[in-house]
Short mmCIF file of C-alpha atoms in Angstrom, two decimals:
data_model
loop_
_atom_site.label_atom_id
_atom_site.label_comp_id
_atom_site.label_asym_id
_atom_site.label_seq_id
_atom_site.Cartn_x
_atom_site.Cartn_y
_atom_site.Cartn_z
CA UNK A 867 26.68 42.94 -38.40
CA UNK A 868 25.41 39.52 -37.45
CA UNK A 869 22.54 38.94 -35.08
CA UNK A 870 22.23 36.04 -32.72
CA UNK A 871 18.88 34.39 -32.43
CA UNK A 872 18.11 33.12 -28.93
CA UNK A 873 15.98 29.98 -28.98
CA UNK A 874 13.85 29.81 -25.87
CA UNK A 875 12.69 26.39 -24.68
CA UNK A 876 9.01 25.64 -25.08
CA UNK A 877 6.62 25.71 -22.15
CA UNK A 878 6.18 21.93 -22.45
CA UNK A 879 9.93 21.30 -22.13
CA UNK A 880 10.08 23.48 -19.01
CA UNK A 881 7.52 21.42 -17.11
CA UNK A 882 9.17 19.73 -14.08
CA UNK A 883 8.73 16.04 -14.95
CA UNK A 884 9.29 16.64 -18.67
CA UNK A 885 12.58 18.42 -17.94
CA UNK A 886 13.72 15.61 -15.61
CA UNK A 887 12.72 13.00 -18.18
CA UNK A 888 14.82 14.75 -20.82
CA UNK A 889 17.82 14.88 -18.46
CA UNK A 890 17.62 11.21 -17.50
CA UNK A 891 19.52 8.45 -19.29
CA UNK A 892 19.80 4.66 -19.17
CA UNK A 893 18.44 2.87 -16.13
CA UNK A 894 17.64 6.21 -14.56
CA UNK A 895 15.20 7.02 -17.36
CA UNK A 896 13.75 3.50 -17.22
CA UNK A 897 13.07 3.85 -13.47
CA UNK A 898 11.46 7.24 -13.95
CA UNK A 899 9.24 6.08 -16.81
CA UNK A 900 8.21 2.90 -14.96
CA UNK A 901 7.34 4.90 -11.85
CA UNK A 902 5.35 7.47 -13.83
CA UNK A 903 3.40 4.73 -15.62
CA UNK A 904 2.45 3.10 -12.31
CA UNK A 905 1.42 6.43 -10.80
CA UNK A 906 -0.67 7.39 -13.85
CA UNK A 907 -2.47 4.02 -13.76
CA UNK A 908 -3.03 4.47 -10.02
CA UNK A 909 -4.48 7.96 -10.46
CA UNK A 910 -6.67 6.95 -13.38
CA UNK A 911 -7.97 3.97 -11.42
CA UNK A 912 -8.88 6.25 -8.52
CA UNK A 913 -10.53 8.85 -10.77
CA UNK A 914 -12.49 6.28 -12.78
CA UNK A 915 -13.39 4.01 -9.86
CA UNK A 916 -17.18 4.43 -10.32
CA UNK A 917 -16.79 3.34 -13.95
CA UNK A 918 -14.14 0.61 -13.59
CA UNK A 919 -15.48 -1.11 -10.47
CA UNK A 920 -18.17 -3.71 -11.27
CA UNK A 921 -19.83 -3.14 -7.87
CA UNK A 922 -19.86 -0.61 -5.05
CA UNK A 923 -17.25 -1.05 -2.34
CA UNK A 924 -19.96 -1.96 0.21
CA UNK A 925 -22.18 -4.02 -2.09
CA UNK A 926 -22.99 -7.54 -0.89
CA UNK A 927 -25.68 -8.61 -3.36
CA UNK A 928 -26.98 -8.09 -6.87
CA UNK A 929 -30.10 -9.09 -8.79
CA UNK A 930 -29.17 -12.77 -8.40
CA UNK A 931 -28.92 -12.61 -4.62
CA UNK A 932 -26.01 -12.31 -2.20
CA UNK A 933 -22.48 -12.69 -3.51
CA UNK A 934 -21.35 -15.30 -1.03
CA UNK A 935 -18.18 -15.31 1.07
CA UNK A 936 -14.72 -16.43 -0.10
CA UNK A 937 -15.77 -17.30 -3.65
CA UNK A 938 -12.75 -18.11 -5.88
CA UNK A 939 -11.85 -15.86 -8.81
CA UNK A 940 -13.97 -16.31 -11.91
CA UNK A 941 -17.42 -15.73 -13.28
CA UNK A 942 -19.14 -12.61 -11.99
CA UNK A 943 -16.27 -11.97 -9.54
CA UNK A 944 -13.00 -11.86 -11.47
CA UNK A 945 -10.87 -11.67 -8.31
CA UNK A 946 -13.22 -13.57 -6.02
CA UNK A 947 -14.98 -12.35 -2.87
CA UNK A 948 -13.77 -11.64 0.68
CA UNK A 949 -14.70 -13.32 3.93
CA UNK A 950 -17.28 -10.57 4.42
CA UNK A 951 -18.83 -11.21 1.01
CA UNK A 952 -17.44 -8.14 -0.79
CA UNK A 953 -16.16 -8.26 -4.36
CA UNK A 954 -12.32 -8.16 -4.22
CA UNK A 955 -11.86 -6.35 -7.54
CA UNK A 956 -14.29 -3.61 -6.54
CA UNK A 957 -12.64 -3.19 -3.14
CA UNK A 958 -9.18 -2.89 -4.73
CA UNK A 959 -10.35 -0.29 -7.26
CA UNK A 960 -12.28 1.79 -4.73
CA UNK A 961 -9.32 1.49 -2.33
CA UNK A 962 -7.20 3.44 -4.83
CA UNK A 963 -9.63 6.35 -4.54
CA UNK A 964 -9.42 6.31 -0.75
CA UNK A 965 -5.63 6.23 -0.89
CA UNK A 966 -5.46 9.21 -3.27
CA UNK A 967 -7.80 11.30 -1.11
CA UNK A 968 -5.77 10.60 2.03
CA UNK A 969 -2.45 11.31 0.28
CA UNK A 970 -3.66 14.60 -1.20
CA UNK A 971 -5.12 15.89 2.08
CA UNK A 972 -2.14 14.72 4.16
CA UNK A 973 0.50 16.15 1.83
CA UNK A 974 -1.27 19.51 1.45
CA UNK A 975 -1.74 19.90 5.20
CA UNK A 976 1.81 18.81 6.06
CA UNK A 977 3.41 21.03 3.39
CA UNK A 978 1.39 24.07 4.49
CA UNK A 979 2.12 23.60 8.22
CA UNK A 980 5.71 22.37 7.88
CA UNK A 981 6.82 25.01 5.39
CA UNK A 982 5.18 27.87 7.31
CA UNK A 983 6.67 26.79 10.66
CA UNK A 984 10.10 26.18 9.15
CA UNK A 985 10.09 29.55 7.40
CA UNK A 986 9.10 31.47 10.52
CA UNK A 987 11.47 29.51 12.75
CA UNK A 988 14.50 29.88 10.50
CA UNK A 989 13.89 33.53 9.64
CA UNK A 990 13.23 34.97 13.10
CA UNK A 991 15.27 32.54 15.21
CA UNK A 992 15.45 33.24 18.97
CA UNK A 993 13.33 31.48 21.55
CA UNK A 994 10.58 30.65 19.03
CA UNK A 995 13.11 28.79 16.91
CA UNK A 996 14.39 26.80 19.89
CA UNK A 997 10.90 25.81 21.01
CA UNK A 998 9.80 24.71 17.53
CA UNK A 999 13.01 22.75 16.97
CA UNK A 1000 12.58 20.86 20.26
CA UNK A 1001 8.92 20.05 19.53
CA UNK A 1002 9.60 18.87 15.97
CA UNK A 1003 12.62 16.82 17.04
CA UNK A 1004 10.49 15.13 19.71
CA UNK A 1005 7.78 14.32 17.15
CA UNK A 1006 10.37 13.13 14.61
CA UNK A 1007 11.97 10.80 17.17
CA UNK A 1008 8.60 9.21 18.01
CA UNK A 1009 7.70 6.04 16.04
CA UNK A 1010 5.63 7.30 13.11
CA UNK A 1011 3.05 4.51 13.00
CA UNK A 1012 2.52 4.61 16.76
CA UNK A 1013 2.06 8.38 16.61
CA UNK A 1014 -0.45 7.97 13.76
CA UNK A 1015 -2.39 5.39 15.84
CA UNK A 1016 -2.52 7.74 18.83
CA UNK A 1017 -3.72 10.62 16.67
CA UNK A 1018 -6.32 8.40 14.98
CA UNK A 1019 -7.72 7.34 18.34
CA UNK A 1020 -7.79 10.93 19.60
CA UNK A 1021 -9.48 12.28 16.47
CA UNK A 1022 -11.98 9.56 15.63
CA UNK A 1023 -11.91 6.89 18.27
CA UNK A 1024 -10.16 4.59 15.79
CA UNK A 1025 -13.02 4.24 13.27
CA UNK A 1026 -15.33 6.66 11.53
CA UNK A 1027 -17.27 7.53 8.38
CA UNK A 1028 -15.73 8.27 4.98
CA UNK A 1029 -15.30 12.06 5.16
CA UNK A 1030 -14.22 12.29 8.78
CA UNK A 1031 -12.27 9.02 8.51
CA UNK A 1032 -10.22 10.34 5.59
CA UNK A 1033 -9.65 13.61 7.43
CA UNK A 1034 -8.64 11.79 10.61
CA UNK A 1035 -6.25 9.49 8.74
CA UNK A 1036 -4.81 12.44 6.80
CA UNK A 1037 -4.28 14.51 9.96
CA UNK A 1038 -2.68 11.52 11.67
CA UNK A 1039 -0.21 11.21 8.80
CA UNK A 1040 0.25 15.00 8.63
CA UNK A 1041 1.53 15.14 12.21
CA UNK A 1042 4.18 12.60 11.25
CA UNK A 1043 5.28 14.53 8.14
CA UNK A 1044 5.39 18.10 9.49
CA UNK A 1045 8.85 17.74 11.13
CA UNK A 1046 10.38 16.61 7.83
CA UNK A 1047 9.23 19.70 5.93
CA UNK A 1048 10.03 21.88 8.95
CA UNK A 1049 13.66 20.74 9.18
CA UNK A 1050 14.35 21.10 5.45
CA UNK A 1051 12.76 24.56 5.09
CA UNK A 1052 14.29 25.83 8.33
CA UNK A 1053 17.84 24.86 7.32
CA UNK A 1054 17.37 26.41 3.87
CA UNK A 1055 15.90 29.59 5.40
CA UNK A 1056 18.83 29.96 7.82
CA UNK A 1057 21.22 29.69 4.89
CA UNK A 1058 19.34 31.94 2.45
CA UNK A 1059 18.55 34.77 4.87
CA UNK A 1060 22.29 35.49 5.11
CA UNK A 1061 22.59 35.97 1.33
CA UNK A 1062 23.32 39.39 -0.13
CA UNK A 1063 20.04 39.72 -2.04
CA UNK A 1064 18.06 39.22 1.20
CA UNK A 1065 20.10 41.88 2.97
CA UNK A 1066 19.56 44.21 0.01
CA UNK A 1067 15.80 43.71 0.21
CA UNK A 1068 15.89 44.64 3.91
CA UNK A 1069 17.99 47.75 3.21
CA UNK A 1070 15.51 49.13 0.66
CA UNK A 1071 12.72 48.77 3.24
CA UNK A 1072 11.00 45.50 2.33
CA UNK A 1073 8.84 44.12 5.13
CA UNK A 1074 9.62 40.83 6.85
CA UNK A 1075 6.60 39.19 5.24
CA UNK A 1076 7.72 40.28 1.76
CA UNK A 1077 11.29 39.11 2.34
CA UNK A 1078 10.16 35.75 3.73
CA UNK A 1079 7.61 34.85 1.08
CA UNK A 1080 9.02 36.59 -1.99
CA UNK A 1081 12.76 36.09 -1.55
CA UNK A 1082 13.43 33.35 1.00
CA UNK A 1083 10.55 30.93 0.40
CA UNK A 1084 10.86 30.79 -3.39
CA UNK A 1085 14.55 29.83 -3.05
CA UNK A 1086 14.13 27.26 -0.28
CA UNK A 1087 11.59 24.88 -1.80
CA UNK A 1088 13.71 23.17 -4.46
CA UNK A 1089 13.93 19.89 -2.51
CA UNK A 1090 10.21 19.72 -1.69
CA UNK A 1091 9.28 17.56 -4.73
CA UNK A 1092 11.72 14.91 -3.53
CA UNK A 1093 10.30 14.90 0.00
CA UNK A 1094 6.76 14.93 -1.39
CA UNK A 1095 7.27 11.71 -3.36
CA UNK A 1096 8.86 9.94 -0.41
CA UNK A 1097 6.09 11.09 1.92
CA UNK A 1098 3.39 10.00 -0.53
CA UNK A 1099 4.69 6.42 -0.46
CA UNK A 1100 5.02 6.56 3.32
CA UNK A 1101 1.45 7.85 3.54
CA UNK A 1102 0.23 4.76 1.66
CA UNK A 1103 2.06 2.48 4.11
CA UNK A 1104 0.86 4.43 7.16
CA UNK A 1105 -2.75 4.36 5.95
CA UNK A 1106 -2.47 0.62 5.28
CA UNK A 1107 -0.92 0.11 8.70
CA UNK A 1108 -3.75 1.96 10.42
CA UNK A 1109 -6.33 -0.10 8.54
CA UNK A 1110 -4.49 -3.36 9.20
CA UNK A 1111 -4.37 -2.68 12.93
CA UNK A 1112 -8.07 -1.81 13.02
CA UNK A 1113 -7.77 1.97 13.35
CA UNK A 1114 -8.83 2.81 9.81
CA UNK A 1115 -12.09 3.58 8.05
CA UNK A 1116 -15.19 1.44 8.44
CA UNK A 1117 -15.61 -1.02 5.52
CA UNK A 1118 -19.14 0.22 4.91
CA UNK A 1119 -17.84 3.81 4.57
CA UNK A 1120 -14.92 3.28 2.17
CA UNK A 1121 -12.66 0.57 0.76
CA UNK A 1122 -9.21 0.49 2.34
CA UNK A 1123 -6.44 -1.95 1.42
CA UNK A 1124 -5.01 -2.32 4.92
CA UNK A 1125 -8.38 -3.25 6.41
CA UNK A 1126 -8.94 -5.88 3.70
CA UNK A 1127 -5.52 -7.37 4.47
CA UNK A 1128 -6.44 -7.60 8.14
CA UNK A 1129 -9.62 -9.52 7.36
CA UNK A 1130 -7.74 -11.93 5.09
CA UNK A 1131 -5.25 -13.14 7.71
CA UNK A 1132 -7.26 -16.24 8.58
CA UNK A 1133 -7.84 -16.97 4.88
CA UNK A 1134 -4.12 -17.51 4.18
CA UNK A 1135 -3.90 -20.53 6.50
CA UNK A 1136 -6.95 -22.04 4.78
CA UNK A 1137 -5.41 -21.69 1.30
CA UNK A 1138 -7.66 -18.79 0.28
CA UNK A 1139 -5.04 -16.59 -1.36
CA UNK A 1140 -7.08 -14.14 -3.43
CA UNK A 1141 -8.43 -12.09 -0.52
CA UNK A 1142 -4.93 -10.97 0.50
CA UNK A 1143 -2.73 -11.07 -2.58
CA UNK A 1144 -4.62 -8.46 -4.62
CA UNK A 1145 -4.87 -5.64 -2.03
CA UNK A 1146 -1.30 -6.45 -0.96
CA UNK A 1147 -0.08 -6.24 -4.55
CA UNK A 1148 -1.86 -2.90 -4.98
CA UNK A 1149 0.00 -1.47 -1.98
CA UNK A 1150 3.37 -2.79 -3.21
CA UNK A 1151 2.90 -1.49 -6.77
CA UNK A 1152 1.82 2.01 -5.73
CA UNK A 1153 4.65 2.37 -3.21
CA UNK A 1154 7.11 1.02 -5.79
CA UNK A 1155 5.93 3.49 -8.45
CA UNK A 1156 6.17 6.51 -6.15
CA UNK A 1157 9.56 5.36 -4.82
CA UNK A 1158 10.98 4.92 -8.33
CA UNK A 1159 9.95 8.47 -9.23
CA UNK A 1160 11.35 9.82 -5.96
CA UNK A 1161 14.71 8.07 -6.36
CA UNK A 1162 15.00 9.22 -9.97
CA UNK A 1163 14.27 12.82 -9.02
CA UNK A 1164 16.84 12.56 -6.22
CA UNK A 1165 19.51 11.40 -8.69
CA UNK A 1166 18.62 14.16 -11.15
CA UNK A 1167 18.77 16.80 -8.43
CA UNK A 1168 22.39 15.82 -7.63
CA UNK A 1169 24.75 17.08 -10.38
CA UNK A 1170 27.35 14.43 -9.53
CA UNK A 1171 24.91 11.54 -9.86
CA UNK A 1172 23.38 13.06 -13.01
CA UNK A 1173 26.82 13.42 -14.60
CA UNK A 1174 27.85 9.89 -13.65
CA UNK A 1175 24.70 8.35 -15.16
CA UNK A 1176 25.14 10.34 -18.36
CA UNK A 1177 28.82 9.43 -18.65
CA UNK A 1178 28.11 5.74 -18.08
CA UNK A 1179 25.31 5.82 -20.65
CA UNK A 1180 27.73 7.31 -23.20
CA UNK A 1181 30.38 4.61 -22.40
CA UNK A 1182 32.78 7.06 -20.83
CA UNK A 1183 35.80 5.65 -18.97
CA UNK A 1184 35.97 5.86 -15.14
CA UNK A 1185 38.76 8.46 -15.46
CA UNK A 1186 36.54 10.65 -17.66
CA UNK A 1187 33.69 10.30 -15.20
CA UNK A 1188 35.96 11.47 -12.35
CA UNK A 1189 37.14 14.44 -14.42
CA UNK A 1190 33.52 15.45 -15.12
CA UNK A 1191 32.68 15.29 -11.41
CA UNK A 1192 35.75 17.36 -10.45
CA UNK A 1193 34.66 20.03 -12.94
CA UNK A 1194 31.28 20.52 -11.20
#
């Protein structure tokens, strides 16, 4: 009598990004790796900002005196200085820390509120569902940046200190993101609550709270990582937009890339390029890295796209690719 040995995958191989990386092929894997590298560098820069930055974000002088305004790159200031006399390299590095804090707070708040509202709305339905759907649709139809500006003015008068400024910016972005999580979780909840295993849980006497959080919620959050990556990149752009328009954090309270871009507008016409190109490049690279990861995860979540990429990477013919897709 023969015995079959079942080989269980290791814990490391079951980690989300590791599993997706193993499933990816060709350009898809290249995009995912490139995005992950950019994000890791971004996070490390934010975490090690006090060590990497040569000066504080609000420092205007050292032992040799004041830095001076609009100094070209070189010497003690590798990326030059701004019109306000701040070191550009230090502002860019400290700006990564501000961006990470805002993204983390905004995403956590929006996921908590959006998922909870979507779960309750989709599970109970009725008048509560109709009211929440109308409110979220109205918020979703409103221009996101304009809504963030309004919320920033209401919460902080447009400018504030580091802690309250980050909270105000995060809440402003959260209001924009809640409808996205709400709509996804609500549609999944409406679909899942009609499944047989949910009805069975109700029959054996499980409470509504147990059914919602143990059975419905755990099966309706599969697409959240995709939305999270897209929202993280949008949060960077919204934060930069608020700072660029003058509704961000005070420069003496924290470094913020959008604010630095706003102050460098007049420098461009005068041929002073370094005050704008470096914070602008930081925004582009971070958004690009997060977007690459998000698009790769989106492809890997779709069996048809995943099969097509794998077939192309193995030099399969178009007919073979179509046969693989029809089999799914």
